[in-house]
Coordinates of C-alpha atoms in Angstrom, one line a residue:
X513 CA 114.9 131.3 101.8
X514 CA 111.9 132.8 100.8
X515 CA 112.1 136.2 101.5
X516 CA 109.9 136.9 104.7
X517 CA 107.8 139.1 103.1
X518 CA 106.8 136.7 100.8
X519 CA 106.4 133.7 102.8
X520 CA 103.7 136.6 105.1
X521 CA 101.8 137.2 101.4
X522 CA 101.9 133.3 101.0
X523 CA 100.6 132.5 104.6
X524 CA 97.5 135.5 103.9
X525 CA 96.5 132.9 100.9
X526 CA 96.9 129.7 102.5
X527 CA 93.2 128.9 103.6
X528 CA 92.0 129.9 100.1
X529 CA 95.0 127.6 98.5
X530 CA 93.6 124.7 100.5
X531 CA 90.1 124.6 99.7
X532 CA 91.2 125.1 95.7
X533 CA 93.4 122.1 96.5
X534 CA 91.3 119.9 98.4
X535 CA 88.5 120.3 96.1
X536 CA 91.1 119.4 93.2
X537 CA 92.4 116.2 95.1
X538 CA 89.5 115.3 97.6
X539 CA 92.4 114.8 99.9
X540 CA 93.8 116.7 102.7
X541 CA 97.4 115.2 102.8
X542 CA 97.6 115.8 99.0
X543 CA 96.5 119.7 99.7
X544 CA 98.7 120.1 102.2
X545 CA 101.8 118.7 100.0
X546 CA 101.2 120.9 96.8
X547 CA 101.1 124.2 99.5
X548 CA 104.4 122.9 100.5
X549 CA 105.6 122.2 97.0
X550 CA 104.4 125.7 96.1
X551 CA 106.1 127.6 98.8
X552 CA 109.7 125.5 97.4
X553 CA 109.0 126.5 93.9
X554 CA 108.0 130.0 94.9
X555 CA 111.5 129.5 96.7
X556 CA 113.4 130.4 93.2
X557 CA 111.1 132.1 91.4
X558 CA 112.2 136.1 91.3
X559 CA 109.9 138.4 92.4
X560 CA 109.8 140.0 88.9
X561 CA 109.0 137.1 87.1
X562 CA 105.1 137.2 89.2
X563 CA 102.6 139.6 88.0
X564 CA 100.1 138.6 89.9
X565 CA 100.8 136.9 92.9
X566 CA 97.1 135.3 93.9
X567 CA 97.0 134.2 90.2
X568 CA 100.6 132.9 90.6
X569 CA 100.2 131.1 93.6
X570 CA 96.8 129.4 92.3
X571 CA 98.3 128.3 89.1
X572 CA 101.4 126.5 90.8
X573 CA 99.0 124.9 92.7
X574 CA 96.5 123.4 90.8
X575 CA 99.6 122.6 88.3
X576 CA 101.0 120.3 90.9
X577 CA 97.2 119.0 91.8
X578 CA 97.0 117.8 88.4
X579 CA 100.4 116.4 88.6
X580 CA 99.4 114.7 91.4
X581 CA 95.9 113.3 89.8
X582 CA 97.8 112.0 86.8
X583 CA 100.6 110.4 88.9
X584 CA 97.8 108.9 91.1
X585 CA 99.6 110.6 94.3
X586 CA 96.2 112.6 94.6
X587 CA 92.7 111.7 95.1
X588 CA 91.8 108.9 92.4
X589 CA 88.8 109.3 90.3
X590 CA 85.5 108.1 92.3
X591 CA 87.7 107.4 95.4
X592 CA 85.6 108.9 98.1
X593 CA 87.2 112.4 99.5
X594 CA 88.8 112.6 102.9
X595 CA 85.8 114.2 104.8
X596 CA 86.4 117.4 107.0
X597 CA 85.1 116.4 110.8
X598 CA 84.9 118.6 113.6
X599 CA 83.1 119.3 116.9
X600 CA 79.5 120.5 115.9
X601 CA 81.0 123.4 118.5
X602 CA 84.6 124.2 117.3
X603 CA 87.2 123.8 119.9
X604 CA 89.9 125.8 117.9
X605 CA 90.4 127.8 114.9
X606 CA 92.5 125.5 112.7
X607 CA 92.8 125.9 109.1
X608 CA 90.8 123.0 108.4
X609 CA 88.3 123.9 110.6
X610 CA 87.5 126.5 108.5
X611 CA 88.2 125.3 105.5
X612 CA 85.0 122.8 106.2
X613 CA 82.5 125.8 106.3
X614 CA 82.6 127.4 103.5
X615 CA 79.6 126.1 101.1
X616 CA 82.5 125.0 97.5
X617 CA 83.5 122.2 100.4
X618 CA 80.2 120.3 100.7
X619 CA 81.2 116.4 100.7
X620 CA 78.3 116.1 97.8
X621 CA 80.5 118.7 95.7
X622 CA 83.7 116.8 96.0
X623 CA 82.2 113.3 95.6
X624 CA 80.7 114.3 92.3
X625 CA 83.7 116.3 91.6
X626 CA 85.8 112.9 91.9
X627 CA 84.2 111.0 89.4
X628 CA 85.3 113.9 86.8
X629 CA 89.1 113.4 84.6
X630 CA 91.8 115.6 86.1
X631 CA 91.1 117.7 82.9
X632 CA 87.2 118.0 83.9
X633 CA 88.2 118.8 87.4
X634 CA 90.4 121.7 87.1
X635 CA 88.0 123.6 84.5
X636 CA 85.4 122.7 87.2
X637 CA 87.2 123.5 90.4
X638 CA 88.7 126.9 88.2
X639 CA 86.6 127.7 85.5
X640 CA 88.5 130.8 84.6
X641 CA 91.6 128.4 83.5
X642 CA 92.1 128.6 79.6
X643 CA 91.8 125.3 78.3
X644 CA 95.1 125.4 76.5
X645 CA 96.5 125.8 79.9
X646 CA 95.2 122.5 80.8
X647 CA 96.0 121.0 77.6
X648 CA 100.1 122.3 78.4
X649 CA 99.7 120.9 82.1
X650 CA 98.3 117.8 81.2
X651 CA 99.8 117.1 78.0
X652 CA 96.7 116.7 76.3
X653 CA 95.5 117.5 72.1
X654 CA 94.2 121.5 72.1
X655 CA 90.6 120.2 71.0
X656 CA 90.1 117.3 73.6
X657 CA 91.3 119.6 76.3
X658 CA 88.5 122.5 75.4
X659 CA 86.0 119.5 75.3
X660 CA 87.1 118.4 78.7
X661 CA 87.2 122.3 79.9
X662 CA 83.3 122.3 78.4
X663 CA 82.1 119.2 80.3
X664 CA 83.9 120.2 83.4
X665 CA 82.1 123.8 83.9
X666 CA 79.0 122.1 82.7
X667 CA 79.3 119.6 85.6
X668 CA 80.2 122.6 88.5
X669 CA 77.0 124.6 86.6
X670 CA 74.8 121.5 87.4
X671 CA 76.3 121.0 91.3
X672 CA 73.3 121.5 92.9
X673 CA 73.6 123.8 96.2
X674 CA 73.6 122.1 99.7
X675 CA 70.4 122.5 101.4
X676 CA 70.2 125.9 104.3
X677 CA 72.0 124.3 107.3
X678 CA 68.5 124.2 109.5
X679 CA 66.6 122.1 106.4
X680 CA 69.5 120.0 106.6
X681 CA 70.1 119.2 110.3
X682 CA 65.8 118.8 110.6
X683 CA 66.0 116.0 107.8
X684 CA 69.2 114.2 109.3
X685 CA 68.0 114.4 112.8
X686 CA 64.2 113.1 111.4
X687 CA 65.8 110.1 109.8
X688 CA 67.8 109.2 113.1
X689 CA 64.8 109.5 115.1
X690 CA 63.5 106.7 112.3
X691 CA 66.5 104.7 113.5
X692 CA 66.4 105.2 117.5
X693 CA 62.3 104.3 117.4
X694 CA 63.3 101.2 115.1
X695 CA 66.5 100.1 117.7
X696 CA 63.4 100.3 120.9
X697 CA 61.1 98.3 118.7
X698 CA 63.3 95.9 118.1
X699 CA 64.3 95.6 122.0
X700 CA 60.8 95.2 122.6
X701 CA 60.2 92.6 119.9
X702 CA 63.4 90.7 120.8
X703 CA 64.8 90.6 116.9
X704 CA 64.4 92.3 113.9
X705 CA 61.4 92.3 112.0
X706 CA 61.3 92.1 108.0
X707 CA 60.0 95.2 107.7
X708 CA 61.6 97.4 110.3
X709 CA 63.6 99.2 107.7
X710 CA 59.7 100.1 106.0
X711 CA 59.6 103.7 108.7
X712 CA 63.2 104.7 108.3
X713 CA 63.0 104.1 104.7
X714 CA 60.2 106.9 104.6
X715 CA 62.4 109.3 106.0
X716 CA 65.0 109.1 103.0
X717 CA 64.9 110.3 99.3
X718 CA 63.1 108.5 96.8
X719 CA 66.1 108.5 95.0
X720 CA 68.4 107.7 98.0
X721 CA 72.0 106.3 97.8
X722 CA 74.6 105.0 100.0
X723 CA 77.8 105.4 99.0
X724 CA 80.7 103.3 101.3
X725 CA 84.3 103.6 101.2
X726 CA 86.9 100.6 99.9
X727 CA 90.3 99.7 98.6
X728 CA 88.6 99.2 95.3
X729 CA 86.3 102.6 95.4
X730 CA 82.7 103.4 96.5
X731 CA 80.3 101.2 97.0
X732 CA 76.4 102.0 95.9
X733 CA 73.6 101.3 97.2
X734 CA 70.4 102.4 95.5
X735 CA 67.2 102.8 96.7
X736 CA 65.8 104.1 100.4
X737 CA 65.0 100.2 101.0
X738 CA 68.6 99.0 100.7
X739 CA 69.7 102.4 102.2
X740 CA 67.1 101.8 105.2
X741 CA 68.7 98.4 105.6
X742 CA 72.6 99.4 106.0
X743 CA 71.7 102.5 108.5
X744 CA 70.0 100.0 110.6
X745 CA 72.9 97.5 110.2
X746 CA 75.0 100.1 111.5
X747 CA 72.8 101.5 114.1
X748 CA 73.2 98.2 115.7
X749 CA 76.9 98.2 115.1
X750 CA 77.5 101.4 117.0
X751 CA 74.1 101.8 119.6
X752 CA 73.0 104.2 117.7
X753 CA 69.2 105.3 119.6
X754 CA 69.8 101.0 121.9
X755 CA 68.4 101.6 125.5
X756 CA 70.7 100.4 126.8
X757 CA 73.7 101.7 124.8
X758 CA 76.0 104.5 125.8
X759 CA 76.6 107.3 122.8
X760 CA 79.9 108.6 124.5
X761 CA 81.4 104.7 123.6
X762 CA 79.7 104.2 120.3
X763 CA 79.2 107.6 118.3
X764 CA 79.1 111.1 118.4
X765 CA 77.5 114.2 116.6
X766 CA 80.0 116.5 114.4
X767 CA 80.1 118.1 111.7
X768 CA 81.1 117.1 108.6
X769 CA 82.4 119.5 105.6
X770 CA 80.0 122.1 107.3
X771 CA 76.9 119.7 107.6
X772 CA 75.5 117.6 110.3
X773 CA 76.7 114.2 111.0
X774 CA 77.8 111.3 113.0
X775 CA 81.7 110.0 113.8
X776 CA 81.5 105.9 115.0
X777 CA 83.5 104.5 117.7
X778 CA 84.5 100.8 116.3
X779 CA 86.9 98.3 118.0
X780 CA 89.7 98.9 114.9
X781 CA 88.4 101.6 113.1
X782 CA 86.4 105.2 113.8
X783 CA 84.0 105.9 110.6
X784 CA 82.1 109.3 109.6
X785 CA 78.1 109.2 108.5
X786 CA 77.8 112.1 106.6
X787 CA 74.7 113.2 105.0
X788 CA 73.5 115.1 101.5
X789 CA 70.0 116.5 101.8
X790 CA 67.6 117.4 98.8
X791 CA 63.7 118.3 99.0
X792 CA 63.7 118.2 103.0
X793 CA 64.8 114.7 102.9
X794 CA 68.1 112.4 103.1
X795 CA 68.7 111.8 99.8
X796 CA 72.6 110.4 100.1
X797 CA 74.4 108.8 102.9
X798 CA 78.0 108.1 102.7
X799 CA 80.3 105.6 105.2
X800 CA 83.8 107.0 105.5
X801 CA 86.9 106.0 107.4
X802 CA 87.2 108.9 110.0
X803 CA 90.5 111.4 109.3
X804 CA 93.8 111.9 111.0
X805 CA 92.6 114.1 114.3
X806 CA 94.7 116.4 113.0
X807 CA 93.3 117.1 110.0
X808 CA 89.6 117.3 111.7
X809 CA 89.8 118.5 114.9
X810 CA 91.7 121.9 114.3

């Protein structure tokens, strides 16, 4: 057994282990299973062989997250991360609960961080990590290894930062507005007109995207047209601003990775809207399966 000490020092850097490896992985399960893999290997490692134990700990674990990326056991690259819901007032202080809050966890930072190499990933995620470090973990030539370090720390540099909570809730809550005026219209009208997406379309990006989860990896839609077009779509899925519709059956405000959002009640399957904000407008929208409650309600 670890000795008890230990095992309190390892608890004390549990949250911070998380994050490193859910932003390594984009997936909670996978996070959770290199902490558990670390505390074994920490297990039979003698005391004296650890100079540093935060250093230590870190290390084993983003070792194993790389494992895990090459063995595709962790998050694939460009597979959408598992997103971080809870209740927009938190009903508990569970590890994941505040793992979501902190800024490095924004689901905008781990979706681009996902379409980076395992290589790129952990220079990103850890920029202090010696590239020949990577290149002995993932078995990779001393030169392509600093060249992957280098694009990896670029890509981190070039993150940009997620928009001041208020800025981002005003835009989400603007563009939703768009939707429930659109849903009464169309009551009104009795059907959809061709250019009912024209008012919620002004309420997105420019350069808006809708990025949906599948087997196969994200789906994109460009444009705020096309992006106008699929909120409706699933406005009318879920009652989203409907007269006559009731939100406690079809969807419910949360938070998602720290940020405003919605969770969708469907007959087989719940799904997150979450939302990335840029220049006081919704500039990316992403359709996720909802999470295990137990990795989102704390």
């Amino acid at each position: 057994m670890v000795a008890a000490y230990l095992a309190e020092l390892f608890e004390s850097h549990r949250p911070r282990l998380l994050g490193v490896g859910y932003r390594l992985t984009g997936s909670t399960g996978a996070a959770e299973d290199a902490l558990q893999e670390c505390l074994l290997r920490l297990n039979g490692v003698h005391q004296s062989e650890i100079d540093d134990f935060g250093e230590w700990l870190t290390a084993t674990v983003a070792r194993i997250c790389a494992d895990h990326l090459v063995s595709g056991r962790g998050c694939a690259p460009h597979r959408l991360p598992d997103p971080l819901v809870t209740p927009l007032v938190p009903r508990g202080g569970g590890e994941w609960t505040a793992i979501a809050g902190h800024r490095a966890n924004r689901l905008a930072t781990l979706v681009a961080l996902a379409s980076l190499t395992p290589a790129q990933r952990l220079a990103a995620v850890l920029p202090d990590l010696p590239a020949e470090q990577i290149a002995t973990w993932l078995d990779l030539d001393p030169a392509a290894a600093e060249q992957a370090a280098a694009i990896g720390r670029a890509a981190a540099a070039a993150l940009p930062g997620p928009a001041a909570e208020p800025d981002h809730e005003a835009a989400v809550r603007r563009l939703l507005t768009a939707l429930r005026a659109r849903a009464r219209a169309t009551v009104r009208e009795g059907g959809e007109s061709e250019c009912g997406a024209e008012e919620v379309a002004s309420r997105l990006h420019p350069g808006a995207q809708g990025m949906a989860a599948t087997p196969h990896g994200p789906v994109v839609t460009d444009g705020p047209d096309r992006v106008a077009a699929r909120l409706l779509a699933l406005a009318a899925e879920h009652g989203i601003g409907c007269p006559d519709a009731d939100p406690a059956d079809g969807y419910e405000f949360v938070s998602v990775n720290g940020e405003l959002g919605l969770l969708l009640r469907g007959p087989e399957l719940n799904r997150v809207l979450a939302f990335a904000v840029r220049d006081d407008a919704v500039w990316r929208v992403f359709d996720l399966a909802a999470p295990a409650p137990s990795h989102g309600w704390g």
